[in-house]
Coordinates of N, CA and C and ligand atoms in Angstrom, one line a residue:
M926 N 11.7 4.3 29.7 CA 12.2 4.4 28.3 C 13.4 3.5 28.1
K927 N 14.3 3.5 29.1 CA 15.5 2.7 29.0 C 15.0 1.2 28.9
E928 N 14.1 0.9 29.8 CA 13.6 -0.5 29.8 C 12.9 -0.9 28.5
L929 N 12.2 0.0 27.9 CA 11.6 -0.3 26.6 C 12.6 -0.5 25.6
R930 N 13.6 0.3 25.6 CA 14.7 0.1 24.6 C 15.4 -1.3 24.7
R931 N 15.6 -1.6 26.0 CA 16.2 -2.9 26.3 C 15.3 -4.0 25.8
Y932 N 14.0 -3.8 26.0 CA 13.1 -4.9 25.6 C 13.1 -5.0 24.1
I933 N 13.1 -3.9 23.4 CA 13.1 -3.9 21.9 C 14.4 -4.6 21.4
R934 N 15.5 -4.3 22.1 CA 16.7 -4.9 21.7 C 16.7 -6.4 21.8
L935 N 16.1 -6.9 23.0 CA 16.0 -8.3 23.2 C 15.1 -9.0 22.2
V936 N 14.0 -8.3 21.8 CA 13.1 -8.9 20.8 C 13.8 -9.0 19.5
L937 N 14.5 -7.9 19.1 CA 15.3 -8.0 17.9 C 16.3 -9.1 17.8
E938 N 17.0 -9.2 18.9 CA 18.1 -10.2 19.0 C 17.4 -11.6 18.9
A939 N 16.3 -11.8 19.6 CA 15.6 -13.1 19.5 C 15.2 -13.5 18.1
S940 N 14.8 -12.4 17.4 CA 14.3 -12.7 16.0 C 15.4 -12.9 15.0
Q941 N 16.6 -12.7 15.4 CA 17.7 -12.8 14.5 C 18.2 -14.2 14.3
M942 N 18.5 -14.6 13.0 CA 19.1 -15.9 12.8 C 20.5 -15.8 13.4
S943 N 20.9 -16.8 14.2 CA 22.2 -16.8 14.7 C 23.1 -17.9 14.1
K944 N 22.5 -18.9 13.5 CA 23.3 -20.0 13.0 C 23.2 -20.1 11.5
L945 N 24.4 -20.4 10.9 CA 24.4 -20.7 9.5 C 24.9 -22.1 9.3
R946 N 24.1 -22.9 8.5 CA 24.5 -24.3 8.2 C 24.6 -24.5 6.7
V947 N 25.8 -24.9 6.3 CA 26.1 -24.9 4.8 C 26.6 -26.3 4.4
F948 N 25.9 -26.8 3.4 CA 26.3 -28.1 2.9 C 26.8 -28.0 1.4
D949 N 27.9 -28.7 1.1 CA 28.2 -28.9 -0.3 C 27.2 -29.9 -0.8
F950 N 27.2 -30.0 -2.2 CA 26.2 -31.0 -2.7 C 27.0 -32.3 -3.1
D951 N 27.9 -32.2 -4.1 CA 28.5 -33.4 -4.7 C 29.4 -34.1 -3.7
D952 N 29.2 -35.3 -3.5 CA 30.0 -36.2 -2.6 C 29.9 -35.7 -1.1
T953 N 28.9 -34.9 -0.8 CA 28.7 -34.5 0.6 C 27.2 -34.9 0.9
L954 N 26.3 -34.3 0.2 CA 24.9 -34.7 0.4 C 24.5 -35.9 -0.5
A955 N 25.1 -35.9 -1.7 CA 24.7 -36.9 -2.7 C 25.9 -37.3 -3.5
V956 N 25.9 -38.5 -4.0 CA 26.8 -39.0 -5.0 C 26.0 -39.2 -6.3
S957 N 26.6 -38.7 -7.4 CA 25.8 -38.9 -8.6 C 26.8 -39.4 -9.7
D958 N 26.3 -39.5 -10.9 CA 27.2 -40.1 -11.9 C 27.8 -39.0 -12.9
S959 N 27.6 -37.7 -12.5 CA 28.1 -36.6 -13.3 C 29.6 -36.6 -13.2
M960 N 30.3 -36.5 -14.4 CA 31.7 -36.5 -14.4 C 32.3 -35.2 -15.1
V961 N 33.5 -34.8 -14.8 CA 34.2 -33.7 -15.4 C 35.0 -34.3 -16.6
L962 N 34.8 -33.7 -17.8 CA 35.6 -34.1 -18.9 C 36.8 -33.2 -19.0
V963 N 38.0 -33.8 -19.1 CA 39.2 -33.0 -19.2 C 39.8 -33.2 -20.6
Q964 N 40.0 -32.1 -21.3 CA 40.7 -32.2 -22.6 C 42.1 -31.7 -22.5
H965 N 43.1 -32.6 -22.7 CA 44.5 -32.2 -22.7 C 44.9 -31.7 -24.0
T966 N 46.0 -30.9 -24.0 CA 46.5 -30.3 -25.3 C 46.9 -31.3 -26.3
D967 N 47.3 -32.5 -25.9 CA 47.8 -33.5 -26.9 C 46.6 -34.2 -27.5
G968 N 45.4 -33.8 -27.2 CA 44.2 -34.4 -27.9 C 43.6 -35.5 -27.0
A969 N 44.3 -36.0 -26.0 CA 43.7 -37.0 -25.2 C 42.7 -36.4 -24.2
S970 N 41.8 -37.2 -23.7 CA 40.8 -36.7 -22.8 C 40.5 -37.7 -21.7
E971 N 40.0 -37.3 -20.6 CA 39.7 -38.2 -19.5 C 38.5 -37.7 -18.7
L972 N 37.8 -38.6 -18.1 CA 36.6 -38.3 -17.3 C 37.0 -38.4 -15.8
L973 N 36.7 -37.4 -15.0 CA 37.0 -37.5 -13.6 C 35.7 -37.4 -12.8
T974 N 35.6 -38.2 -11.7 CA 34.5 -38.0 -10.7 C 34.8 -36.7 -10.0
P975 N 33.8 -36.1 -9.3 CA 34.0 -34.9 -8.6 C 35.1 -35.0 -7.5
A976 N 35.2 -36.2 -6.9 CA 36.3 -36.4 -5.9 C 37.7 -36.4 -6.6
E977 N 37.7 -37.1 -7.8 CA 39.0 -37.1 -8.5 C 39.4 -35.7 -9.0
F978 N 38.3 -34.9 -9.4 CA 38.6 -33.5 -9.8 C 39.1 -32.7 -8.7
N979 N 38.6 -32.9 -7.4 CA 39.0 -32.1 -6.3 C 40.5 -32.2 -6.0
S980 N 41.1 -33.4 -6.3 CA 42.5 -33.6 -6.1 C 43.3 -33.6 -7.4
Y981 N 42.7 -33.2 -8.5 CA 43.4 -33.2 -9.8 C 44.3 -32.0 -9.9
K982 N 45.6 -32.3 -10.3 CA 46.5 -31.2 -10.6 C 46.5 -30.9 -12.1
P983 N 45.9 -29.8 -12.4 CA 45.8 -29.5 -13.9 C 47.2 -29.4 -14.6
E984 N 47.2 -29.8 -15.8 CA 48.3 -29.7 -16.7 C 48.1 -28.4 -17.6
P985 N 49.2 -27.8 -18.0 CA 49.1 -26.6 -18.8 C 48.2 -26.9 -20.0
G986 N 47.3 -26.0 -20.3 CA 46.4 -26.1 -21.5 C 45.2 -27.0 -21.3
D987 N 45.0 -27.6 -20.1 CA 43.8 -28.4 -19.9 C 42.6 -27.6 -20.0
E988 N 41.6 -28.2 -20.7 CA 40.3 -27.6 -20.7 C 39.3 -28.5 -20.0
F989 N 38.4 -27.9 -19.2 CA 37.4 -28.6 -18.4 C 36.0 -28.4 -19.0
D990 N 35.3 -29.5 -19.1 CA 33.9 -29.4 -19.5 C 33.0 -30.0 -18.4
F991 N 32.2 -29.0 -17.8 CA 31.4 -29.4 -16.6 C 29.9 -29.6 -17.0
S992 N 29.7 -29.8 -18.3 CA 28.3 -29.8 -18.8 C 27.4 -30.9 -18.1
Q993 N 28.1 -32.0 -17.7 CA 27.4 -33.1 -17.1 C 26.8 -32.7 -15.7
F994 N 27.3 -31.5 -15.2 CA 26.8 -31.1 -13.9 C 25.6 -30.1 -14.0
E995 N 25.1 -29.9 -15.2 CA 23.9 -29.1 -15.3 C 22.7 -30.0 -14.8
D996 N 22.9 -31.3 -14.9 CA 21.9 -32.2 -14.4 C 22.4 -33.0 -13.2
V997 N 21.5 -33.5 -12.4 CA 22.0 -34.4 -11.3 C 21.7 -35.8 -11.8
I998 N 22.7 -36.5 -12.2 CA 22.5 -37.8 -12.9 C 22.6 -38.9 -11.8
N999 N 21.4 -39.6 -11.7 CA 21.3 -40.8 -10.9 C 21.9 -40.5 -9.4
P1000 N 21.3 -39.6 -8.7 CA 21.8 -39.2 -7.4 C 21.5 -40.2 -6.3
R1001 N 22.4 -40.5 -5.5 CA 22.2 -41.3 -4.3 C 22.5 -40.5 -3.0
A1002 N 21.6 -40.4 -2.1 CA 21.8 -39.6 -0.9 C 22.9 -40.2 -0.1
V1003 N 23.8 -39.4 0.5 CA 24.8 -39.9 1.4 C 24.1 -39.9 2.8
V1004 N 23.7 -41.0 3.3 CA 22.8 -41.1 4.4 C 23.4 -40.4 5.7
E1005 N 24.7 -40.6 6.0 CA 25.2 -40.0 7.2 C 25.0 -38.5 7.2
V1006 N 25.2 -37.9 6.0 CA 25.1 -36.4 5.9 C 23.7 -35.9 5.8
T1007 N 22.8 -36.7 5.1 CA 21.4 -36.2 5.0 C 20.8 -36.4 6.3
Q1008 N 21.2 -37.3 7.2 CA 20.7 -37.4 8.5 C 21.0 -36.1 9.4
I1009 N 22.3 -35.6 9.1 CA 22.6 -34.4 9.8 C 21.7 -33.2 9.4
L1010 N 21.5 -33.2 8.0 CA 20.6 -32.2 7.5 C 19.2 -32.3 8.1
T1011 N 18.7 -33.5 8.2 CA 17.3 -33.7 8.7 C 17.3 -33.2 10.2
K1012 N 18.3 -33.5 11.0 CA 18.4 -33.1 12.4 C 18.3 -31.5 12.5
I1013 N 19.1 -30.9 11.6 CA 19.1 -29.4 11.6 C 17.8 -28.9 11.2
L1014 N 17.1 -29.5 10.2 CA 15.8 -29.0 9.8 C 14.8 -29.2 10.9
N1015 N 14.9 -30.3 11.7 CA 14.0 -30.5 12.8 C 14.2 -29.5 13.9
A1016 N 15.5 -29.2 14.1 CA 15.8 -28.2 15.2 C 15.2 -26.8 14.7
E1017 N 15.3 -26.5 13.4 CA 14.7 -25.3 12.9 C 13.2 -25.2 13.1
L1018 N 12.6 -26.4 13.0 CA 11.1 -26.5 13.2 C 10.7 -26.2 14.6
K1019 N 11.6 -26.6 15.5 CA 11.3 -26.3 16.9 C 11.6 -24.9 17.3
N1020 N 12.6 -24.3 16.7 CA 13.0 -22.9 17.0 C 13.0 -22.1 15.7
P1021 N 11.9 -21.8 15.1 CA 11.9 -21.2 13.7 C 12.6 -19.9 13.7
G1022 N 13.4 -19.6 12.6 CA 14.0 -18.4 12.4 C 15.4 -18.3 13.1
D1023 N 15.9 -19.4 13.7 CA 17.1 -19.4 14.4 C 18.3 -19.6 13.5
R1024 N 18.1 -20.2 12.3 CA 19.2 -20.6 11.5 C 18.9 -20.5 10.0
K1025 N 19.9 -20.3 9.2 CA 19.8 -20.3 7.8 C 20.5 -21.6 7.3
I1026 N 19.8 -22.3 6.4 CA 20.4 -23.6 5.9 C 20.6 -23.4 4.4
A1027 N 21.8 -23.7 3.9 CA 22.1 -23.5 2.5 C 22.9 -24.7 1.9
I1028 N 22.6 -24.9 0.7 CA 23.4 -25.8 -0.1 C 24.3 -24.9 -0.9
L1029 N 25.6 -25.1 -0.8 CA 26.6 -24.2 -1.5 C 27.4 -25.1 -2.5
T1030 N 27.1 -25.0 -3.8 CA 27.8 -25.9 -4.7 C 28.6 -25.1 -5.8
S1031 N 29.6 -25.8 -6.2 CA 30.4 -25.3 -7.3 C 29.6 -25.4 -8.7
R1032 N 28.6 -26.2 -8.7 CA 27.8 -26.3 -9.9 C 27.2 -24.9 -10.3
G1033 N 26.9 -24.8 -11.6 CA 26.3 -23.5 -12.1 C 24.8 -23.5 -11.9
Q1034 N 24.3 -22.3 -12.3 CA 22.9 -22.0 -12.1 C 21.9 -23.1 -12.8
R1035 N 22.4 -23.7 -13.8 CA 21.5 -24.6 -14.5 C 21.2 -25.9 -13.7
A1036 N 22.1 -26.1 -12.7 CA 21.8 -27.3 -11.9 C 20.8 -27.1 -10.8
Q1037 N 20.4 -25.8 -10.6 CA 19.5 -25.4 -9.5 C 18.3 -26.3 -9.4
S1038 N 17.6 -26.5 -10.5 CA 16.3 -27.2 -10.4 C 16.5 -28.7 -10.2
S1039 N 17.6 -29.2 -10.7 CA 17.8 -30.7 -10.4 C 18.2 -30.9 -8.9
I1040 N 18.9 -29.9 -8.3 CA 19.2 -30.0 -6.9 C 18.0 -29.9 -6.1
Q1041 N 17.1 -28.9 -6.5 CA 15.8 -28.7 -5.8 C 15.0 -30.0 -5.9
G1042 N 15.0 -30.6 -7.0 CA 14.3 -31.9 -7.2 C 14.8 -33.0 -6.3
F1043 N 16.1 -33.1 -6.2 CA 16.7 -34.0 -5.3 C 16.2 -33.8 -3.8
L1044 N 16.3 -32.5 -3.4 CA 15.9 -32.2 -2.0 C 14.4 -32.5 -1.8
D1045 N 13.5 -32.2 -2.8 CA 12.1 -32.4 -2.7 C 11.8 -33.9 -2.4
E1046 N 12.6 -34.7 -3.2 CA 12.4 -36.1 -3.1 C 12.9 -36.6 -1.8
L1047 N 14.0 -36.1 -1.4 CA 14.7 -36.5 -0.1 C 13.8 -36.2 1.1
L1048 N 13.3 -34.9 1.1 CA 12.7 -34.4 2.3 C 11.2 -34.4 2.2
G1049 N 10.6 -34.8 1.1 CA 9.2 -34.9 0.9 C 8.6 -33.5 0.8
G1050 N 9.1 -32.6 0.0 CA 8.5 -31.3 -0.3 C 9.1 -30.2 0.5
A1051 N 8.3 -29.2 0.7 CA 8.7 -27.9 1.2 C 9.8 -27.9 2.3
S1052 N 10.9 -27.3 2.1 CA 11.9 -27.1 3.1 C 12.5 -25.8 2.8
N1053 N 12.9 -25.1 3.9 CA 13.5 -23.8 3.7 C 15.0 -23.8 3.6
I1054 N 15.4 -24.4 2.4 CA 16.8 -24.5 2.2 C 17.2 -23.6 1.0
E1055 N 18.2 -22.8 1.1 CA 18.6 -21.9 0.0 C 19.6 -22.7 -0.8
I1056 N 19.4 -22.7 -2.1 CA 20.4 -23.4 -3.0 C 21.3 -22.3 -3.7
V1057 N 22.6 -22.3 -3.4 CA 23.5 -21.3 -4.0 C 24.4 -22.0 -5.0
T1058 N 24.3 -21.6 -6.3 CA 25.1 -22.2 -7.3 C 26.2 -21.2 -7.7
L1059 N 27.4 -21.5 -7.3 CA 28.5 -20.6 -7.5 C 29.1 -20.5 -8.9
G1060 N 28.9 -21.7 -9.6 CA 29.5 -21.8 -10.9 C 31.0 -21.6 -10.9
S1061 N 31.6 -22.1 -9.8 CA 33.1 -22.0 -9.7 C 33.6 -23.0 -8.7
S1062 N 34.7 -23.7 -9.0 CA 35.2 -24.6 -8.0 C 36.4 -24.1 -7.3
D1063 N 36.5 -22.8 -7.2 CA 37.6 -22.1 -6.4 C 37.2 -22.1 -5.0
P1064 N 37.9 -22.7 -4.1 CA 37.6 -22.7 -2.7 C 37.4 -21.4 -2.1
A1065 N 38.1 -20.4 -2.6 CA 38.0 -19.0 -2.1 C 36.6 -18.5 -2.3
D1066 N 35.9 -18.9 -3.3 CA 34.5 -18.5 -3.6 C 33.5 -19.0 -2.5
K1067 N 33.8 -20.2 -2.0 CA 32.9 -20.7 -0.9 C 33.2 -19.9 0.3
R1068 N 34.5 -19.7 0.6 CA 34.9 -18.9 1.8 C 34.2 -17.5 1.7
D1069 N 34.3 -16.9 0.5 CA 33.9 -15.5 0.4 C 32.3 -15.4 0.5
W1070 N 31.6 -16.4 0.1 CA 30.2 -16.4 0.2 C 29.8 -16.5 1.7
I1071 N 30.5 -17.3 2.5 CA 30.2 -17.4 3.9 C 30.6 -16.1 4.6
D1072 N 31.7 -15.6 4.2 CA 32.2 -14.3 4.8 C 31.1 -13.2 4.6
Q1073 N 30.6 -13.2 3.4 CA 29.6 -12.2 3.1 C 28.3 -12.4 3.8
Q1074 N 27.9 -13.7 4.0 CA 26.7 -14.0 4.8 C 26.9 -13.6 6.3
I1075 N 28.1 -13.8 6.8 CA 28.3 -13.3 8.2 C 28.2 -11.8 8.3
G1076 N 28.8 -11.2 7.3 CA 28.7 -9.7 7.2 C 27.2 -9.2 7.1
S1077 N 26.4 -9.9 6.4 CA 25.0 -9.4 6.1 C 24.1 -9.7 7.3
Y1078 N 24.3 -10.9 7.9 CA 23.3 -11.4 8.9 C 23.8 -11.5 10.3
G1079 N 25.2 -11.3 10.5 CA 25.7 -11.4 11.8 C 25.6 -12.8 12.5
F1080 N 25.8 -13.8 11.7 CA 25.8 -15.2 12.3 C 26.8 -15.3 13.3
Q1081 N 26.5 -16.1 14.4 CA 27.5 -16.3 15.5 C 28.0 -17.7 15.5
D1082 N 27.4 -18.6 14.7 CA 27.7 -20.0 14.8 C 27.6 -20.6 13.4
V1083 N 28.7 -21.0 12.8 CA 28.7 -21.5 11.4 C 29.2 -22.9 11.4
R1084 N 28.5 -23.7 10.6 CA 28.9 -25.1 10.4 C 28.9 -25.3 8.9
F1085 N 30.0 -26.0 8.4 CA 30.2 -26.2 7.0 C 30.6 -27.6 6.7
F1086 N 29.9 -28.2 5.8 CA 30.2 -29.7 5.5 C 30.6 -29.8 4.0
D1087 N 31.7 -30.4 3.8 CA 32.2 -30.5 2.4 C 33.2 -31.6 2.3
D1088 N 33.2 -32.3 1.2 CA 34.2 -33.4 1.0 C 35.5 -33.0 0.5
S1089 N 35.6 -31.7 0.1 CA 36.9 -31.2 -0.4 C 37.7 -30.6 0.7
E1090 N 38.9 -31.1 0.9 CA 39.8 -30.5 1.9 C 40.1 -29.1 1.7
G1091 N 40.3 -28.8 0.4 CA 40.6 -27.4 0.0 C 39.5 -26.4 0.4
N1092 N 38.2 -26.8 0.2 CA 37.1 -26.0 0.6 C 37.1 -25.8 2.1
V1093 N 37.3 -26.9 2.8 CA 37.2 -26.9 4.3 C 38.3 -25.9 4.8
A1094 N 39.5 -26.1 4.2 CA 40.7 -25.2 4.7 C 40.3 -23.7 4.4
A1095 N 39.8 -23.5 3.2 CA 39.4 -22.1 2.9 C 38.4 -21.5 3.9
V1096 N 37.4 -22.3 4.2 CA 36.4 -21.7 5.1 C 37.0 -21.5 6.5
L1097 N 37.9 -22.4 6.9 CA 38.5 -22.3 8.3 C 39.4 -21.0 8.4
E1098 N 39.8 -20.5 7.2 CA 40.6 -19.2 7.3 C 39.7 -18.1 7.9
L1099 N 38.4 -18.3 7.9 CA 37.6 -17.2 8.4 C 37.7 -17.1 10.0
K1100 N 38.2 -18.2 10.6 CA 38.3 -18.1 12.1 C 39.3 -17.0 12.5
A1101 N 40.3 -16.7 11.7 CA 41.2 -15.7 12.0 C 40.5 -14.3 11.9
K1102 N 39.6 -14.2 10.9 CA 38.9 -12.9 10.7 C 37.9 -12.7 11.8
Y1103 N 37.2 -13.8 12.2 CA 36.1 -13.7 13.2 C 36.4 -14.6 14.4
P1104 N 37.4 -14.1 15.2 CA 37.8 -15.0 16.4 C 36.6 -15.2 17.4
D1105 N 35.6 -14.4 17.4 CA 34.5 -14.5 18.4 C 33.3 -15.3 17.8
I1106 N 33.4 -15.8 16.6 CA 32.3 -16.6 16.0 C 32.7 -18.0 16.0
K1107 N 31.8 -18.9 16.4 CA 32.0 -20.3 16.4 C 32.0 -20.8 14.9
I1108 N 33.1 -21.2 14.4 CA 33.1 -21.7 13.0 C 33.7 -23.1 12.9
R1109 N 32.9 -24.0 12.5 CA 33.3 -25.4 12.4 C 33.2 -25.8 10.9
A1110 N 34.2 -26.6 10.4 CA 34.1 -27.1 9.1 C 34.4 -28.5 9.1
Q1111 N 33.6 -29.3 8.5 CA 33.8 -30.8 8.6 C 34.1 -31.4 7.2
N1112 N 35.2 -32.1 7.2 CA 35.6 -32.7 5.9 C 34.8 -34.1 5.8
I1113 N 33.9 -34.2 4.9 CA 33.1 -35.4 4.8 C 33.8 -36.4 4.0
K1114 N 33.8 -37.6 4.6 CA 34.4 -38.8 3.9 C 33.3 -39.8 3.7
Y1115 N 32.7 -39.8 2.5 CA 31.6 -40.7 2.2 C 32.2 -42.1 1.8
A1116 N 31.4 -43.1 2.1 CA 31.8 -44.4 1.8 C 31.8 -44.7 0.3
E1117 N 32.8 -45.5 -0.2 CA 32.9 -45.8 -1.6 C 31.6 -46.4 -2.2
S1118 N 30.9 -47.1 -1.3 CA 29.7 -47.9 -1.7 C 28.6 -47.0 -2.3
Y1119 N 28.6 -45.7 -2.1 CA 27.6 -44.9 -2.7 C 27.8 -44.9 -4.2
Ligands
MG1051 MG1 31.9 -31.9 -3.1

């Protein structure tokens, strides 16, 4: 009986996903021409690339228009990062069920199908990648999503790829909460030529 229980536990453990792999979309997997429109209170406005927006210090009364992010405009794959994604997908093919792969973006729900289209084109169809649209550029929301995933699935090994230093720092805060879990977060620096 004891042996049987041990056996069942081993089977359950083996069938459990242990790894979580999370990619940001903009300026991590792809560079596109979508821009953030900032309206200042004095009536002036300016357009920011996602990278410029990441380091932008808002002025009082600024209003942000993210409507260009409902679509993926003229996307170019960031080769270095999509190669990492492909490696991870191949590893999953060899050991199915071992890992969850997700795109975690600050874009809203309306961008879902465009991102799916980008992935289909990049990977040639069916791939088991979850697309999560947070509709928020608050780094704490990326951290909290990963936190909740660890809570739900018991991941033991987490890797996060994002071009925003703020997002990377927020996710690394989880190391203090989960000292026994391997958590790595990589700040992606894509080349200007994209
Ligand atoms: Mg980004």
